[in-house]
Amino acid sequence: MRHLLVFFIILAPLFAHARDVFLSGTIRDKSGQPLDAVTVTIIDDEKNVLAYTLTNSADHFALSLKGQKDQSSLSMVVTSIGYRKTTIPLKEEKFPLVLDIEEEPFTIADL
């Protein structure tokens, strides 16, 4: 029993730093028009997908990450057909985020 107590005392600080992270914001085009169905993906340094969502018709997105220890190693990737892929490191971003993305013309040959 005593060993079990010591075990929990040693491990408690490791779990205390994990917290839920809530991310939200709006994605618009450069003219400020709302963009629906834009993909918002959260990835770690190794490009593992941790969470993703789509913007709604009012250009808003919201998602949460359970038990994140360090937000500084995460990035948000924003993609939509006809727009430039945008990657933003989350270490300095404040939420709710307002992001205007740039159009990127493409042809059928690009697909």
Short mmCIF file of N, CA and C in Angstrom, two decimals:
data_model
loop_
_atom_site.label_atom_id
_atom_site.label_comp_id
_atom_site.label_asym_id
_atom_site.label_seq_id
_atom_site.Cartn_x
_atom_site.Cartn_y
_atom_site.Cartn_z
N MET A 1 0.82 -1.19 0.00
CA MET A 1 0.00 0.00 0.00
C MET A 1 0.87 1.26 0.00
N ARG A 2 1.91 1.23 0.78
CA ARG A 2 2.80 2.38 0.86
C ARG A 2 3.48 2.63 -0.49
N HIS A 3 3.86 1.56 -1.19
CA HIS A 3 4.49 1.69 -2.51
C HIS A 3 3.54 2.31 -3.52
N LEU A 4 2.29 1.96 -3.41
CA LEU A 4 1.28 2.51 -4.31
C LEU A 4 1.13 4.01 -4.09
N LEU A 5 1.15 4.44 -2.85
CA LEU A 5 1.05 5.86 -2.53
C LEU A 5 2.26 6.62 -3.08
N VAL A 6 3.44 6.08 -2.91
CA VAL A 6 4.66 6.71 -3.43
C VAL A 6 4.59 6.78 -4.95
N PHE A 7 4.09 5.74 -5.58
CA PHE A 7 3.95 5.70 -7.04
C PHE A 7 3.06 6.85 -7.53
N PHE A 8 1.91 7.05 -6.88
CA PHE A 8 1.00 8.12 -7.28
C PHE A 8 1.58 9.51 -7.01
N ILE A 9 2.33 9.65 -5.95
CA ILE A 9 2.96 10.94 -5.63
C ILE A 9 3.99 11.30 -6.69
N ILE A 10 4.71 10.31 -7.18
CA ILE A 10 5.72 10.55 -8.21
C ILE A 10 5.08 10.88 -9.55
N LEU A 11 3.99 10.20 -9.91
CA LEU A 11 3.36 10.40 -11.20
C LEU A 11 2.40 11.59 -11.26
N ALA A 12 1.92 12.06 -10.15
CA ALA A 12 0.93 13.15 -10.13
C ALA A 12 1.39 14.38 -10.90
N PRO A 13 2.63 14.86 -10.75
CA PRO A 13 3.04 16.05 -11.51
C PRO A 13 3.02 15.84 -13.02
N LEU A 14 3.23 14.65 -13.49
CA LEU A 14 3.20 14.39 -14.93
C LEU A 14 1.82 14.61 -15.51
N PHE A 15 0.79 14.22 -14.78
CA PHE A 15 -0.57 14.37 -15.27
C PHE A 15 -1.16 15.73 -14.96
N ALA A 16 -0.60 16.45 -14.04
CA ALA A 16 -1.14 17.74 -13.65
C ALA A 16 -0.97 18.79 -14.74
N HIS A 17 0.01 18.65 -15.60
CA HIS A 17 0.26 19.64 -16.64
C HIS A 17 -0.61 19.45 -17.87
N ALA A 18 -1.19 18.29 -18.03
CA ALA A 18 -2.07 18.05 -19.17
C ALA A 18 -3.37 18.82 -18.94
N ARG A 19 -3.84 19.48 -19.98
CA ARG A 19 -5.08 20.24 -19.86
C ARG A 19 -5.81 20.22 -21.18
N ASP A 20 -7.07 20.54 -21.15
CA ASP A 20 -7.84 20.62 -22.37
C ASP A 20 -7.61 21.99 -23.01
N VAL A 21 -7.48 21.99 -24.32
CA VAL A 21 -7.26 23.23 -25.06
C VAL A 21 -8.45 23.44 -25.99
N PHE A 22 -9.08 24.60 -25.92
CA PHE A 22 -10.22 24.92 -26.77
C PHE A 22 -9.78 25.96 -27.79
N LEU A 23 -10.00 25.66 -29.06
CA LEU A 23 -9.61 26.55 -30.16
C LEU A 23 -10.86 26.93 -30.93
N SER A 24 -10.95 28.20 -31.28
CA SER A 24 -12.09 28.65 -32.07
C SER A 24 -11.68 29.86 -32.89
N GLY A 25 -12.49 30.19 -33.86
CA GLY A 25 -12.20 31.35 -34.66
C GLY A 25 -13.04 31.40 -35.92
N THR A 26 -12.67 32.33 -36.80
CA THR A 26 -13.37 32.49 -38.07
C THR A 26 -12.35 32.48 -39.20
N ILE A 27 -12.77 31.93 -40.32
CA ILE A 27 -11.95 31.88 -41.53
C ILE A 27 -12.71 32.61 -42.63
N ARG A 28 -12.05 33.59 -43.23
CA ARG A 28 -12.68 34.39 -44.28
C ARG A 28 -11.74 34.51 -45.46
N ASP A 29 -12.27 34.99 -46.59
CA ASP A 29 -11.38 35.31 -47.70
C ASP A 29 -10.82 36.72 -47.47
N LYS A 30 -9.93 37.16 -48.34
CA LYS A 30 -9.26 38.46 -48.15
C LYS A 30 -10.22 39.64 -48.14
N SER A 31 -11.40 39.47 -48.78
CA SER A 31 -12.37 40.57 -48.77
C SER A 31 -13.28 40.52 -47.55
N GLY A 32 -13.08 39.55 -46.67
CA GLY A 32 -13.86 39.45 -45.45
C GLY A 32 -15.13 38.62 -45.57
N GLN A 33 -15.31 37.99 -46.72
CA GLN A 33 -16.50 37.15 -46.92
C GLN A 33 -16.33 35.81 -46.21
N PRO A 34 -17.39 35.31 -45.59
CA PRO A 34 -17.30 34.04 -44.88
C PRO A 34 -17.08 32.87 -45.83
N LEU A 35 -16.30 31.90 -45.37
CA LEU A 35 -16.04 30.69 -46.15
C LEU A 35 -16.52 29.49 -45.35
N ASP A 36 -17.50 28.77 -45.89
CA ASP A 36 -17.93 27.58 -45.18
C ASP A 36 -17.23 26.35 -45.75
N ALA A 37 -17.20 25.30 -44.97
CA ALA A 37 -16.58 24.02 -45.33
C ALA A 37 -15.07 24.13 -45.54
N VAL A 38 -14.42 25.06 -44.84
CA VAL A 38 -12.96 25.13 -44.83
C VAL A 38 -12.48 24.12 -43.80
N THR A 39 -11.48 23.32 -44.15
CA THR A 39 -10.95 22.31 -43.23
C THR A 39 -9.92 22.94 -42.31
N VAL A 40 -10.10 22.74 -41.01
CA VAL A 40 -9.16 23.22 -39.99
C VAL A 40 -8.63 21.98 -39.28
N THR A 41 -7.32 21.75 -39.38
CA THR A 41 -6.69 20.55 -38.82
C THR A 41 -5.60 20.96 -37.84
N ILE A 42 -5.55 20.28 -36.70
CA ILE A 42 -4.49 20.51 -35.72
C ILE A 42 -3.52 19.34 -35.82
N ILE A 43 -2.23 19.67 -36.02
CA ILE A 43 -1.20 18.64 -36.14
C ILE A 43 -0.09 18.89 -35.12
N ASP A 44 0.67 17.84 -34.81
CA ASP A 44 1.82 18.01 -33.93
C ASP A 44 3.09 18.12 -34.78
N ASP A 45 4.25 18.18 -34.13
CA ASP A 45 5.52 18.34 -34.86
C ASP A 45 5.80 17.21 -35.83
N GLU A 46 5.27 16.02 -35.56
CA GLU A 46 5.51 14.87 -36.44
C GLU A 46 4.43 14.74 -37.51
N LYS A 47 3.58 15.77 -37.67
CA LYS A 47 2.50 15.82 -38.66
C LYS A 47 1.37 14.85 -38.36
N ASN A 48 1.25 14.38 -37.12
CA ASN A 48 0.12 13.55 -36.72
C ASN A 48 -1.10 14.44 -36.55
N VAL A 49 -2.24 14.01 -37.09
CA VAL A 49 -3.48 14.76 -36.95
C VAL A 49 -4.07 14.50 -35.57
N LEU A 50 -4.26 15.56 -34.80
CA LEU A 50 -4.81 15.45 -33.45
C LEU A 50 -6.30 15.76 -33.41
N ALA A 51 -6.75 16.65 -34.30
CA ALA A 51 -8.16 17.03 -34.36
C ALA A 51 -8.41 17.75 -35.68
N TYR A 52 -9.65 17.71 -36.13
CA TYR A 52 -10.01 18.48 -37.31
C TYR A 52 -11.49 18.81 -37.27
N THR A 53 -11.84 19.84 -38.02
CA THR A 53 -13.23 20.25 -38.13
C THR A 53 -13.39 21.05 -39.41
N LEU A 54 -14.62 21.43 -39.72
CA LEU A 54 -14.92 22.30 -40.85
C LEU A 54 -15.57 23.57 -40.34
N THR A 55 -15.35 24.67 -41.06
CA THR A 55 -16.06 25.89 -40.70
C THR A 55 -17.52 25.74 -41.09
N ASN A 56 -18.39 26.43 -40.36
CA ASN A 56 -19.81 26.41 -40.69
C ASN A 56 -20.13 27.52 -41.69
N SER A 57 -21.40 27.70 -42.02
CA SER A 57 -21.79 28.69 -43.02
C SER A 57 -21.54 30.12 -42.56
N ALA A 58 -21.30 30.32 -41.28
CA ALA A 58 -20.99 31.65 -40.75
C ALA A 58 -19.49 31.84 -40.59
N ASP A 59 -18.68 30.99 -41.21
CA ASP A 59 -17.21 31.00 -41.24
C ASP A 59 -16.56 30.69 -39.90
N HIS A 60 -17.28 30.08 -38.97
CA HIS A 60 -16.78 29.81 -37.63
C HIS A 60 -16.35 28.35 -37.48
N PHE A 61 -15.29 28.13 -36.68
CA PHE A 61 -14.88 26.78 -36.32
C PHE A 61 -14.64 26.72 -34.81
N ALA A 62 -14.76 25.54 -34.26
CA ALA A 62 -14.46 25.32 -32.84
C ALA A 62 -14.08 23.85 -32.67
N LEU A 63 -13.04 23.62 -31.89
CA LEU A 63 -12.65 22.25 -31.56
C LEU A 63 -11.86 22.26 -30.27
N SER A 64 -11.77 21.09 -29.65
CA SER A 64 -11.01 21.00 -28.40
C SER A 64 -10.07 19.82 -28.46
N LEU A 65 -8.96 19.96 -27.77
CA LEU A 65 -7.95 18.91 -27.67
C LEU A 65 -7.91 18.48 -26.22
N LYS A 66 -8.11 17.23 -25.99
CA LYS A 66 -8.13 16.70 -24.62
C LYS A 66 -6.72 16.37 -24.16
N GLY A 67 -6.38 16.80 -22.96
CA GLY A 67 -5.13 16.40 -22.31
C GLY A 67 -3.86 16.83 -23.00
N GLN A 68 -3.82 18.04 -23.56
CA GLN A 68 -2.61 18.54 -24.22
C GLN A 68 -1.64 19.06 -23.19
N LYS A 69 -0.40 18.62 -23.27
CA LYS A 69 0.62 19.09 -22.34
C LYS A 69 1.27 20.38 -22.83
N ASP A 70 1.45 20.49 -24.15
CA ASP A 70 2.22 21.61 -24.68
C ASP A 70 1.62 22.08 -26.00
N GLN A 71 1.01 23.23 -25.99
CA GLN A 71 0.41 23.79 -27.20
C GLN A 71 1.47 24.31 -28.16
N SER A 72 2.68 24.58 -27.68
CA SER A 72 3.71 25.18 -28.52
C SER A 72 4.21 24.23 -29.60
N SER A 73 3.96 22.94 -29.48
CA SER A 73 4.41 21.99 -30.50
C SER A 73 3.33 21.70 -31.54
N LEU A 74 2.24 22.45 -31.50
CA LEU A 74 1.11 22.20 -32.40
C LEU A 74 1.02 23.27 -33.48
N SER A 75 0.43 22.88 -34.60
CA SER A 75 0.16 23.81 -35.69
C SER A 75 -1.27 23.62 -36.18
N MET A 76 -1.85 24.69 -36.71
CA MET A 76 -3.16 24.63 -37.32
C MET A 76 -2.98 24.75 -38.83
N VAL A 77 -3.55 23.81 -39.57
CA VAL A 77 -3.48 23.81 -41.03
C VAL A 77 -4.88 24.11 -41.56
N VAL A 78 -4.99 25.14 -42.41
CA VAL A 78 -6.27 25.56 -42.96
C VAL A 78 -6.22 25.31 -44.47
N THR A 79 -7.19 24.52 -44.98
CA THR A 79 -7.22 24.20 -46.40
C THR A 79 -8.64 24.33 -46.94
N SER A 80 -8.72 24.75 -48.19
CA SER A 80 -9.99 24.81 -48.90
C SER A 80 -9.68 24.87 -50.39
N ILE A 81 -10.48 24.22 -51.19
CA ILE A 81 -10.27 24.24 -52.64
C ILE A 81 -10.36 25.66 -53.15
N GLY A 82 -9.37 26.07 -53.93
CA GLY A 82 -9.32 27.41 -54.48
C GLY A 82 -8.61 28.42 -53.60
N TYR A 83 -8.10 27.96 -52.44
CA TYR A 83 -7.40 28.85 -51.52
C TYR A 83 -6.06 28.25 -51.14
N ARG A 84 -5.11 29.11 -50.85
CA ARG A 84 -3.77 28.69 -50.48
C ARG A 84 -3.79 27.99 -49.12
N LYS A 85 -3.10 26.86 -49.02
CA LYS A 85 -2.96 26.15 -47.75
C LYS A 85 -2.18 27.03 -46.78
N THR A 86 -2.71 27.18 -45.56
CA THR A 86 -2.09 28.05 -44.57
C THR A 86 -1.78 27.23 -43.32
N THR A 87 -0.54 27.31 -42.85
CA THR A 87 -0.13 26.63 -41.63
C THR A 87 0.31 27.67 -40.61
N ILE A 88 -0.26 27.58 -39.40
CA ILE A 88 0.02 28.55 -38.35
C ILE A 88 0.48 27.82 -37.09
N PRO A 89 1.68 28.11 -36.60
CA PRO A 89 2.09 27.53 -35.30
C PRO A 89 1.19 28.09 -34.18
N LEU A 90 0.74 27.24 -33.28
CA LEU A 90 -0.19 27.68 -32.24
C LEU A 90 0.49 28.28 -31.02
N LYS A 91 1.81 28.25 -30.98
CA LYS A 91 2.49 28.70 -29.76
C LYS A 91 2.25 30.15 -29.41
N GLU A 92 1.95 30.99 -30.39
CA GLU A 92 1.77 32.41 -30.10
C GLU A 92 0.38 32.92 -30.45
N GLU A 93 -0.48 32.05 -30.94
CA GLU A 93 -1.81 32.49 -31.37
C GLU A 93 -2.75 32.65 -30.18
N LYS A 94 -3.60 33.64 -30.28
CA LYS A 94 -4.64 33.88 -29.29
C LYS A 94 -5.98 33.51 -29.92
N PHE A 95 -6.85 32.93 -29.15
CA PHE A 95 -8.15 32.51 -29.65
C PHE A 95 -9.25 33.25 -28.92
N PRO A 96 -10.34 33.58 -29.59
CA PRO A 96 -10.70 33.19 -30.94
C PRO A 96 -9.84 33.88 -31.99
N LEU A 97 -9.50 33.14 -33.01
CA LEU A 97 -8.63 33.57 -34.09
C LEU A 97 -9.46 34.05 -35.27
N VAL A 98 -9.03 35.11 -35.91
CA VAL A 98 -9.65 35.57 -37.16
C VAL A 98 -8.58 35.47 -38.23
N LEU A 99 -8.84 34.65 -39.24
CA LEU A 99 -7.84 34.39 -40.28
C LEU A 99 -8.44 34.64 -41.65
N ASP A 100 -7.78 35.47 -42.44
CA ASP A 100 -8.16 35.71 -43.83
C ASP A 100 -7.20 34.93 -44.70
N ILE A 101 -7.73 34.03 -45.55
CA ILE A 101 -6.86 33.21 -46.40
C ILE A 101 -6.90 33.71 -47.84
N GLU A 102 -5.81 33.45 -48.55
CA GLU A 102 -5.65 33.94 -49.91
C GLU A 102 -6.16 32.95 -50.94
N GLU A 103 -6.76 33.51 -51.99
CA GLU A 103 -7.19 32.66 -53.10
C GLU A 103 -5.97 32.14 -53.83
N GLU A 104 -6.12 30.95 -54.39
CA GLU A 104 -5.05 30.36 -55.21
C GLU A 104 -5.72 29.70 -56.41
N PRO A 105 -5.73 30.42 -57.54
CA PRO A 105 -6.39 29.88 -58.73
C PRO A 105 -5.76 28.54 -59.14
N PHE A 106 -6.59 27.65 -59.64
CA PHE A 106 -6.08 26.38 -60.12
C PHE A 106 -6.88 25.96 -61.35
N THR A 107 -6.31 25.04 -62.09
CA THR A 107 -6.99 24.49 -63.27
C THR A 107 -7.24 23.00 -63.03
N ILE A 108 -7.99 22.41 -63.90
CA ILE A 108 -8.27 20.98 -63.80
C ILE A 108 -6.98 20.17 -63.86
N ALA A 109 -6.00 20.65 -64.59
CA ALA A 109 -4.72 19.96 -64.69
C ALA A 109 -4.00 19.90 -63.34
N ASP A 110 -4.25 20.88 -62.45
CA ASP A 110 -3.64 20.89 -61.13
C ASP A 110 -4.19 19.78 -60.23
N LEU A 111 -5.40 19.32 -60.53
CA LEU A 111 -5.99 18.27 -59.73
C LEU A 111 -5.40 16.96 -60.12
#
